[in-house]
Amino acid sequence: REVLDARWFWAGIDELDLKATEAAQIAALTALWHLQRNMTRWLLNRPGDIVVIASMVERYAEPLKALRGVLPKILPASSRASLQADRAQWQQQGFTAELALAMACVPYLTYGLDIVEVAHERQLPVADVGLVYFALSDALHTKWLMDCVEKLPVDGRWHAQARGVLRDELQSQQRALVGTVLASEAPGAKPETLVRKWLARDDSTLKYTLGMFSDMRNLRVMDFATLSVAVRRLAQLATAHTRIL
């Protein structure tokens, strides 16, 4: 709650009583609840000792706020257009301009803690790490994969747990690949240059992965088995480049 600054969101949504539709307010609260649940899972899955709440707030709150502030500038063109469309939709439903923009950023904050963690590890600004993260996600279709994971039907506790494990593994491999890209050139290189050079390499593993994901995007349905193969392929890609480094 504190890392997300959820109470600011809640207060803004409450102030929209009789100004926005009840359905829009519920949709906003549901989106925030979903994000907060995912962030909680992420923190609980951190290796090491039991989470110290005050330390986690100090570590993540300000960087996550900074990331939210730069999201409209660092997202790839397609995601940026989607964010602006969502912003316009929230405003049409009666949300203030500031709250509408903040709500449009919510889907991308799912990856915020990973971005902040890599920024801490590499001692880099969250804006630079975020740019690499989302550019790589766009090229490798990992946001599309995550959307497919979120849409998986669940029937009971174990299906829900399987979906959560798949989500966690996908984020873990994406985080590892971002670290690989950031380590691929001398310090000081522009983030967009790092991604462009990394993707342009004559690498059979990368080319096969891109082709595989392109084929998958033509499938009408993505099920647990297919998504598990995709996530496993990302793990192989990350492992291959870790060995090279």
PDB file of C-alpha atoms in Angstrom:
ATOM      1  CA  ARG A   1       0.000   0.000   0.000  1.00  0.00           C
ATOM      2  CA  GLU A   2       2.714   2.478   0.978  1.00  0.00           C
ATOM      3  CA  VAL A   3       5.041   1.641  -1.918  1.00  0.00           C
ATOM      4  CA  LEU A   4       2.191   2.057  -4.406  1.00  0.00           C
ATOM      5  CA  ASP A   5       0.902   5.199  -2.648  1.00  0.00           C
ATOM      6  CA  ALA A   6      -2.473   3.460  -2.780  1.00  0.00           C
ATOM      7  CA  ARG A   7      -4.137   5.810  -0.312  1.00  0.00           C
ATOM      8  CA  TRP A   8      -3.579   8.702  -2.726  1.00  0.00           C
ATOM      9  CA  PHE A   9      -5.359   6.690  -5.425  1.00  0.00           C
ATOM     10  CA  TRP A  10      -8.191   5.691  -3.079  1.00  0.00           C
ATOM     11  CA  ALA A  11      -8.774   9.278  -1.905  1.00  0.00           C
ATOM     12  CA  GLY A  12      -8.906  10.505  -5.500  1.00  0.00           C
ATOM     13  CA  ILE A  13     -11.395   7.800  -6.468  1.00  0.00           C
ATOM     14  CA  ASP A  14     -13.582   8.533  -3.416  1.00  0.00           C
ATOM     15  CA  GLU A  15     -13.722  12.217  -4.394  1.00  0.00           C
ATOM     16  CA  LEU A  16     -15.324  11.195  -7.682  1.00  0.00           C
ATOM     17  CA  ASP A  17     -18.593  10.190  -6.015  1.00  0.00           C
ATOM     18  CA  LEU A  18     -21.465  11.564  -8.152  1.00  0.00           C
ATOM     19  CA  LYS A  19     -18.879  12.831 -10.670  1.00  0.00           C
ATOM     20  CA  ALA A  20     -17.847   9.522 -12.241  1.00  0.00           C
ATOM     21  CA  THR A  21     -19.893   6.376 -12.693  1.00  0.00           C
ATOM     22  CA  GLU A  22     -19.856   3.808  -9.930  1.00  0.00           C
ATOM     23  CA  ALA A  23     -18.723   1.207 -12.478  1.00  0.00           C
ATOM     24  CA  ALA A  24     -15.635   3.300 -13.328  1.00  0.00           C
ATOM     25  CA  GLN A  25     -14.768   3.732  -9.652  1.00  0.00           C
ATOM     26  CA  ILE A  26     -15.086  -0.010  -9.039  1.00  0.00           C
ATOM     27  CA  ALA A  27     -12.966  -0.755 -12.112  1.00  0.00           C
ATOM     28  CA  ALA A  28     -10.234   1.569 -10.817  1.00  0.00           C
ATOM     29  CA  LEU A  29     -10.289   0.050  -7.330  1.00  0.00           C
ATOM     30  CA  THR A  30     -10.173  -3.455  -8.816  1.00  0.00           C
ATOM     31  CA  ALA A  31      -7.153  -2.578 -10.967  1.00  0.00           C
ATOM     32  CA  LEU A  32      -5.355  -1.189  -7.912  1.00  0.00           C
ATOM     33  CA  TRP A  33      -6.252  -4.245  -5.826  1.00  0.00           C
ATOM     34  CA  HIS A  34      -4.911  -6.526  -8.552  1.00  0.00           C
ATOM     35  CA  LEU A  35      -1.642  -4.565  -8.747  1.00  0.00           C
ATOM     36  CA  GLN A  36      -1.258  -4.487  -4.970  1.00  0.00           C
ATOM     37  CA  ARG A  37      -1.819  -8.248  -4.779  1.00  0.00           C
ATOM     38  CA  ASN A  38       0.859  -8.873  -7.420  1.00  0.00           C
ATOM     39  CA  MET A  39       3.302  -6.556  -5.647  1.00  0.00           C
ATOM     40  CA  THR A  40       2.647  -8.381  -2.376  1.00  0.00           C
ATOM     41  CA  ARG A  41       3.378 -11.725  -4.026  1.00  0.00           C
ATOM     42  CA  TRP A  42       6.587 -10.269  -5.469  1.00  0.00           C
ATOM     43  CA  LEU A  43       7.790  -9.068  -2.054  1.00  0.00           C
ATOM     44  CA  LEU A  44       6.910 -12.344  -0.336  1.00  0.00           C
ATOM     45  CA  ASN A  45       8.851 -14.279  -2.970  1.00  0.00           C
ATOM     46  CA  ARG A  46      12.032 -12.283  -2.390  1.00  0.00           C
ATOM     47  CA  PRO A  47      14.899 -14.511  -1.239  1.00  0.00           C
ATOM     48  CA  GLY A  48      16.330 -14.041   2.229  1.00  0.00           C
ATOM     49  CA  ASP A  49      14.865 -13.131   5.587  1.00  0.00           C
ATOM     50  CA  ILE A  50      11.286 -12.193   6.375  1.00  0.00           C
ATOM     51  CA  VAL A  51      10.389  -8.880   4.768  1.00  0.00           C
ATOM     52  CA  VAL A  52      10.988  -5.826   6.959  1.00  0.00           C
ATOM     53  CA  ILE A  53       8.134  -3.542   5.994  1.00  0.00           C
ATOM     54  CA  ALA A  54       9.781  -0.194   6.779  1.00  0.00           C
ATOM     55  CA  SER A  55      12.903  -1.156   4.825  1.00  0.00           C
ATOM     56  CA  MET A  56      10.859  -2.235   1.821  1.00  0.00           C
ATOM     57  CA  VAL A  57       8.921   1.032   1.809  1.00  0.00           C
ATOM     58  CA  GLU A  58      12.178   3.000   1.980  1.00  0.00           C
ATOM     59  CA  ARG A  59      13.724   0.896  -0.802  1.00  0.00           C
ATOM     60  CA  TYR A  60      10.861   0.981  -3.308  1.00  0.00           C
ATOM     61  CA  ALA A  61       8.423   3.868  -2.666  1.00  0.00           C
ATOM     62  CA  GLU A  62      10.310   6.839  -4.088  1.00  0.00           C
ATOM     63  CA  PRO A  63      11.826   4.969  -7.077  1.00  0.00           C
ATOM     64  CA  LEU A  64       8.393   3.596  -7.999  1.00  0.00           C
ATOM     65  CA  LYS A  65       6.911   7.087  -7.822  1.00  0.00           C
ATOM     66  CA  ALA A  66       9.744   8.340 -10.043  1.00  0.00           C
ATOM     67  CA  LEU A  67       9.085   5.537 -12.517  1.00  0.00           C
ATOM     68  CA  ARG A  68       5.394   6.409 -12.677  1.00  0.00           C
ATOM     69  CA  GLY A  69       6.356   9.987 -13.464  1.00  0.00           C
ATOM     70  CA  VAL A  70       8.484   9.060 -16.490  1.00  0.00           C
ATOM     71  CA  LEU A  71       6.398   6.210 -17.906  1.00  0.00           C
ATOM     72  CA  PRO A  72       4.710   8.309 -20.632  1.00  0.00           C
ATOM     73  CA  LYS A  73       8.168   9.248 -21.939  1.00  0.00           C
ATOM     74  CA  ILE A  74      10.024   5.905 -21.806  1.00  0.00           C
ATOM     75  CA  LEU A  75       7.435   3.462 -23.146  1.00  0.00           C
ATOM     76  CA  PRO A  76       7.766   2.181 -26.734  1.00  0.00           C
ATOM     77  CA  ALA A  77       5.504   3.904 -29.265  1.00  0.00           C
ATOM     78  CA  SER A  78       2.741   1.283 -29.247  1.00  0.00           C
ATOM     79  CA  SER A  79       2.573   1.128 -25.443  1.00  0.00           C
ATOM     80  CA  ARG A  80       2.718   4.916 -25.211  1.00  0.00           C
ATOM     81  CA  ALA A  81      -0.253   5.176 -27.552  1.00  0.00           C
ATOM     82  CA  SER A  82      -2.125   2.589 -25.485  1.00  0.00           C
ATOM     83  CA  LEU A  83      -1.379   4.512 -22.278  1.00  0.00           C
ATOM     84  CA  GLN A  84      -2.688   7.752 -23.783  1.00  0.00           C
ATOM     85  CA  ALA A  85      -5.823   5.991 -25.011  1.00  0.00           C
ATOM     86  CA  ASP A  86      -6.432   4.602 -21.508  1.00  0.00           C
ATOM     87  CA  ARG A  87      -5.850   8.053 -20.053  1.00  0.00           C
ATOM     88  CA  ALA A  88      -8.456   9.548 -22.382  1.00  0.00           C
ATOM     89  CA  GLN A  89     -10.917   6.795 -21.476  1.00  0.00           C
ATOM     90  CA  TRP A  90     -10.528   7.403 -17.730  1.00  0.00           C
ATOM     91  CA  GLN A  91     -11.058  11.130 -18.290  1.00  0.00           C
ATOM     92  CA  GLN A  92     -14.178  10.443 -20.344  1.00  0.00           C
ATOM     93  CA  GLN A  93     -15.520   8.525 -17.350  1.00  0.00           C
ATOM     94  CA  GLY A  94     -15.127  11.575 -15.124  1.00  0.00           C
ATOM     95  CA  PHE A  95     -11.632  11.134 -13.675  1.00  0.00           C
ATOM     96  CA  THR A  96      -9.433  14.196 -13.199  1.00  0.00           C
ATOM     97  CA  ALA A  97      -6.518  14.591 -15.627  1.00  0.00           C
ATOM     98  CA  GLU A  98      -3.957  13.710 -12.932  1.00  0.00           C
ATOM     99  CA  LEU A  99      -5.800  10.634 -11.686  1.00  0.00           C
ATOM    100  CA  ALA A 100      -6.611   9.486 -15.228  1.00  0.00           C
ATOM    101  CA  LEU A 101      -2.906   9.528 -16.124  1.00  0.00           C
ATOM    102  CA  ALA A 102      -1.988   7.707 -12.912  1.00  0.00           C
ATOM    103  CA  MET A 103      -4.603   5.007 -13.602  1.00  0.00           C
ATOM    104  CA  ALA A 104      -3.358   4.642 -17.193  1.00  0.00           C
ATOM    105  CA  CYS A 105       0.108   3.896 -15.734  1.00  0.00           C
ATOM    106  CA  VAL A 106      -1.174   1.136 -13.428  1.00  0.00           C
ATOM    107  CA  PRO A 107      -0.831  -1.798 -15.905  1.00  0.00           C
ATOM    108  CA  TYR A 108       2.858  -0.962 -16.411  1.00  0.00           C
ATOM    109  CA  LEU A 109       3.573  -0.698 -12.676  1.00  0.00           C
ATOM    110  CA  THR A 110       3.168  -4.482 -12.522  1.00  0.00           C
ATOM    111  CA  TYR A 111       6.828  -4.532 -13.585  1.00  0.00           C
ATOM    112  CA  GLY A 112       7.836  -1.610 -11.380  1.00  0.00           C
ATOM    113  CA  LEU A 113       9.464  -3.499  -8.521  1.00  0.00           C
ATOM    114  CA  ASP A 114      11.607  -5.492 -10.955  1.00  0.00           C
ATOM    115  CA  ILE A 115      12.736  -2.262 -12.612  1.00  0.00           C
ATOM    116  CA  VAL A 116      13.531  -0.647  -9.265  1.00  0.00           C
ATOM    117  CA  GLU A 117      15.462  -3.716  -8.131  1.00  0.00           C
ATOM    118  CA  VAL A 118      17.610  -3.765 -11.272  1.00  0.00           C
ATOM    119  CA  ALA A 119      18.187  -0.016 -10.855  1.00  0.00           C
ATOM    120  CA  HIS A 120      19.457  -0.649  -7.316  1.00  0.00           C
ATOM    121  CA  GLU A 121      21.654  -3.538  -8.446  1.00  0.00           C
ATOM    122  CA  ARG A 122      23.187  -1.585 -11.329  1.00  0.00           C
ATOM    123  CA  GLN A 123      23.138   1.801  -9.554  1.00  0.00           C
ATOM    124  CA  LEU A 124      21.296   3.356 -12.484  1.00  0.00           C
ATOM    125  CA  PRO A 125      18.333   5.772 -12.725  1.00  0.00           C
ATOM    126  CA  VAL A 126      14.973   3.998 -12.838  1.00  0.00           C
ATOM    127  CA  ALA A 127      14.174   5.881 -16.058  1.00  0.00           C
ATOM    128  CA  ASP A 128      17.138   4.276 -17.855  1.00  0.00           C
ATOM    129  CA  VAL A 129      16.362   0.798 -16.570  1.00  0.00           C
ATOM    130  CA  GLY A 130      12.681   1.266 -17.368  1.00  0.00           C
ATOM    131  CA  LEU A 131      13.470   2.284 -20.925  1.00  0.00           C
ATOM    132  CA  VAL A 132      15.554  -0.870 -21.442  1.00  0.00           C
ATOM    133  CA  TYR A 133      12.942  -3.011 -19.689  1.00  0.00           C
ATOM    134  CA  PHE A 134      10.009  -1.882 -21.810  1.00  0.00           C
ATOM    135  CA  ALA A 135      11.968  -1.760 -25.065  1.00  0.00           C
ATOM    136  CA  LEU A 136      13.104  -5.335 -24.500  1.00  0.00           C
ATOM    137  CA  SER A 137       9.597  -6.363 -23.473  1.00  0.00           C
ATOM    138  CA  ASP A 138       8.267  -4.894 -26.704  1.00  0.00           C
ATOM    139  CA  ALA A 139      10.857  -6.730 -28.822  1.00  0.00           C
ATOM    140  CA  LEU A 140      10.449 -10.081 -27.051  1.00  0.00           C
ATOM    141  CA  HIS A 141       6.653  -9.787 -26.683  1.00  0.00           C
ATOM    142  CA  THR A 142       6.869 -10.408 -22.935  1.00  0.00           C
ATOM    143  CA  LYS A 143       4.080  -7.944 -22.091  1.00  0.00           C
ATOM    144  CA  TRP A 144       1.862  -9.825 -24.529  1.00  0.00           C
ATOM    145  CA  LEU A 145       2.902 -13.080 -22.831  1.00  0.00           C
ATOM    146  CA  MET A 146       2.071 -11.601 -19.423  1.00  0.00           C
ATOM    147  CA  ASP A 147      -1.347 -10.478 -20.698  1.00  0.00           C
ATOM    148  CA  CYS A 148      -1.941 -14.047 -21.903  1.00  0.00           C
ATOM    149  CA  VAL A 149      -0.944 -15.406 -18.489  1.00  0.00           C
ATOM    150  CA  GLU A 150      -3.371 -13.043 -16.773  1.00  0.00           C
ATOM    151  CA  LYS A 151      -6.193 -14.219 -19.053  1.00  0.00           C
ATOM    152  CA  LEU A 152      -5.655 -17.914 -18.284  1.00  0.00           C
ATOM    153  CA  PRO A 153      -8.803 -19.469 -16.834  1.00  0.00           C
ATOM    154  CA  VAL A 154      -8.422 -20.875 -13.344  1.00  0.00           C
ATOM    155  CA  ASP A 155     -10.492 -23.611 -11.773  1.00  0.00           C
ATOM    156  CA  GLY A 156      -9.626 -23.807  -8.136  1.00  0.00           C
ATOM    157  CA  ARG A 157      -6.664 -23.191  -5.912  1.00  0.00           C
ATOM    158  CA  TRP A 158      -4.014 -25.146  -7.810  1.00  0.00           C
ATOM    159  CA  HIS A 159      -4.792 -23.567 -11.172  1.00  0.00           C
ATOM    160  CA  ALA A 160      -4.490 -20.157  -9.509  1.00  0.00           C
ATOM    161  CA  GLN A 161      -1.153 -21.147  -7.991  1.00  0.00           C
ATOM    162  CA  ALA A 162       0.097 -22.483 -11.336  1.00  0.00           C
ATOM    163  CA  ARG A 163      -0.791 -19.184 -13.004  1.00  0.00           C
ATOM    164  CA  GLY A 164       1.002 -17.271 -10.250  1.00  0.00           C
ATOM    165  CA  VAL A 165       4.141 -19.385 -10.659  1.00  0.00           C
ATOM    166  CA  LEU A 166       4.078 -18.805 -14.409  1.00  0.00           C
ATOM    167  CA  ARG A 167       3.721 -15.050 -13.858  1.00  0.00           C
ATOM    168  CA  ASP A 168       6.593 -14.989 -11.362  1.00  0.00           C
ATOM    169  CA  GLU A 169       8.872 -16.991 -13.650  1.00  0.00           C
ATOM    170  CA  LEU A 170       8.135 -14.749 -16.634  1.00  0.00           C
ATOM    171  CA  GLN A 171       9.006 -11.639 -14.637  1.00  0.00           C
ATOM    172  CA  SER A 172      12.155 -13.285 -13.278  1.00  0.00           C
ATOM    173  CA  GLN A 173      13.455 -14.119 -16.760  1.00  0.00           C
ATOM    174  CA  GLN A 174      12.607 -10.657 -18.068  1.00  0.00           C
ATOM    175  CA  ARG A 175      14.525  -9.127 -15.165  1.00  0.00           C
ATOM    176  CA  ALA A 176      17.533 -11.364 -15.885  1.00  0.00           C
ATOM    177  CA  LEU A 177      17.540 -10.384 -19.566  1.00  0.00           C
ATOM    178  CA  VAL A 178      17.378  -6.679 -18.717  1.00  0.00           C
ATOM    179  CA  GLY A 179      20.436  -7.131 -16.510  1.00  0.00           C
ATOM    180  CA  THR A 180      22.198  -8.885 -19.386  1.00  0.00           C
ATOM    181  CA  VAL A 181      21.463  -6.029 -21.793  1.00  0.00           C
ATOM    182  CA  LEU A 182      22.631  -3.412 -19.296  1.00  0.00           C
ATOM    183  CA  ALA A 183      25.886  -5.310 -18.826  1.00  0.00           C
ATOM    184  CA  SER A 184      26.493  -5.782 -22.550  1.00  0.00           C
ATOM    185  CA  GLU A 185      28.274  -2.472 -23.162  1.00  0.00           C
ATOM    186  CA  ALA A 186      30.584  -0.083 -21.368  1.00  0.00           C
ATOM    187  CA  PRO A 187      28.970   2.149 -18.711  1.00  0.00           C
ATOM    188  CA  GLY A 188      27.562   5.398 -20.058  1.00  0.00           C
ATOM    189  CA  ALA A 189      25.995   4.017 -23.237  1.00  0.00           C
ATOM    190  CA  LYS A 190      22.481   5.266 -23.955  1.00  0.00           C
ATOM    191  CA  PRO A 191      19.767   2.773 -22.918  1.00  0.00           C
ATOM    192  CA  GLU A 192      18.113   2.745 -26.346  1.00  0.00           C
ATOM    193  CA  THR A 193      21.500   2.042 -27.959  1.00  0.00           C
ATOM    194  CA  LEU A 194      22.081  -0.911 -25.633  1.00  0.00           C
ATOM    195  CA  VAL A 195      18.779  -2.516 -26.616  1.00  0.00           C
ATOM    196  CA  ARG A 196      19.233  -1.870 -30.317  1.00  0.00           C
ATOM    197  CA  LYS A 197      22.723  -3.397 -30.375  1.00  0.00           C
ATOM    198  CA  TRP A 198      21.693  -6.381 -28.278  1.00  0.00           C
ATOM    199  CA  LEU A 199      18.768  -7.186 -30.561  1.00  0.00           C
ATOM    200  CA  ALA A 200      20.844  -6.694 -33.728  1.00  0.00           C
ATOM    201  CA  ARG A 201      23.412  -9.344 -32.785  1.00  0.00           C
ATOM    202  CA  ASP A 202      23.909 -12.363 -35.036  1.00  0.00           C
ATOM    203  CA  ASP A 203      22.622 -14.771 -32.397  1.00  0.00           C
ATOM    204  CA  SER A 204      20.823 -17.980 -33.355  1.00  0.00           C
ATOM    205  CA  THR A 205      19.214 -18.422 -29.911  1.00  0.00           C
ATOM    206  CA  LEU A 206      17.723 -14.944 -29.991  1.00  0.00           C
ATOM    207  CA  LYS A 207      16.548 -15.295 -33.601  1.00  0.00           C
ATOM    208  CA  TYR A 208      14.877 -18.633 -32.866  1.00  0.00           C
ATOM    209  CA  THR A 209      13.148 -17.173 -29.812  1.00  0.00           C
ATOM    210  CA  LEU A 210      11.824 -14.174 -31.748  1.00  0.00           C
ATOM    211  CA  GLY A 211      10.541 -16.442 -34.516  1.00  0.00           C
ATOM    212  CA  MET A 212       8.920 -18.768 -32.010  1.00  0.00           C
ATOM    213  CA  PHE A 213       7.080 -15.945 -30.248  1.00  0.00           C
ATOM    214  CA  SER A 214       6.003 -14.455 -33.581  1.00  0.00           C
ATOM    215  CA  ASP A 215       4.414 -17.793 -34.502  1.00  0.00           C
ATOM    216  CA  MET A 216       2.707 -18.020 -31.110  1.00  0.00           C
ATOM    217  CA  ARG A 217       1.064 -14.642 -31.646  1.00  0.00           C
ATOM    218  CA  ASN A 218      -0.855 -16.173 -34.543  1.00  0.00           C
ATOM    219  CA  LEU A 219      -2.454 -18.772 -32.272  1.00  0.00           C
ATOM    220  CA  ARG A 220      -6.099 -18.249 -31.439  1.00  0.00           C
ATOM    221  CA  VAL A 221      -5.708 -19.528 -27.874  1.00  0.00           C
ATOM    222  CA  MET A 222      -2.751 -19.540 -25.479  1.00  0.00           C
ATOM    223  CA  ASP A 223      -3.084 -22.234 -22.823  1.00  0.00           C
ATOM    224  CA  PHE A 224      -0.983 -23.240 -19.809  1.00  0.00           C
ATOM    225  CA  ALA A 225       1.143 -25.666 -21.808  1.00  0.00           C
ATOM    226  CA  THR A 226       1.968 -23.220 -24.599  1.00  0.00           C
ATOM    227  CA  LEU A 227       2.758 -20.389 -22.206  1.00  0.00           C
ATOM    228  CA  SER A 228       4.964 -22.706 -20.153  1.00  0.00           C
ATOM    229  CA  VAL A 229       6.975 -23.445 -23.305  1.00  0.00           C
ATOM    230  CA  ALA A 230       7.307 -19.708 -24.000  1.00  0.00           C
ATOM    231  CA  VAL A 231       8.502 -18.916 -20.475  1.00  0.00           C
ATOM    232  CA  ARG A 232      10.924 -21.824 -20.589  1.00  0.00           C
ATOM    233  CA  ARG A 233      12.306 -20.470 -23.844  1.00  0.00           C
ATOM    234  CA  LEU A 234      12.951 -17.099 -22.197  1.00  0.00           C
ATOM    235  CA  ALA A 235      14.789 -18.918 -19.409  1.00  0.00           C
ATOM    236  CA  GLN A 236      16.981 -20.662 -21.991  1.00  0.00           C
ATOM    237  CA  LEU A 237      17.717 -17.331 -23.654  1.00  0.00           C
ATOM    238  CA  ALA A 238      18.658 -15.739 -20.332  1.00  0.00           C
ATOM    239  CA  THR A 239      20.824 -18.706 -19.332  1.00  0.00           C
ATOM    240  CA  ALA A 240      22.627 -18.765 -22.690  1.00  0.00           C
ATOM    241  CA  HIS A 241      23.642 -15.110 -22.408  1.00  0.00           C
ATOM    242  CA  THR A 242      24.623 -15.501 -18.745  1.00  0.00           C
ATOM    243  CA  ARG A 243      27.102 -18.194 -19.792  1.00  0.00           C
ATOM    244  CA  ILE A 244      28.484 -15.901 -22.512  1.00  0.00           C
ATOM    245  CA  LEU A 245      29.023 -13.073 -20.012  1.00  0.00           C
TER     246      LEU A 245
END
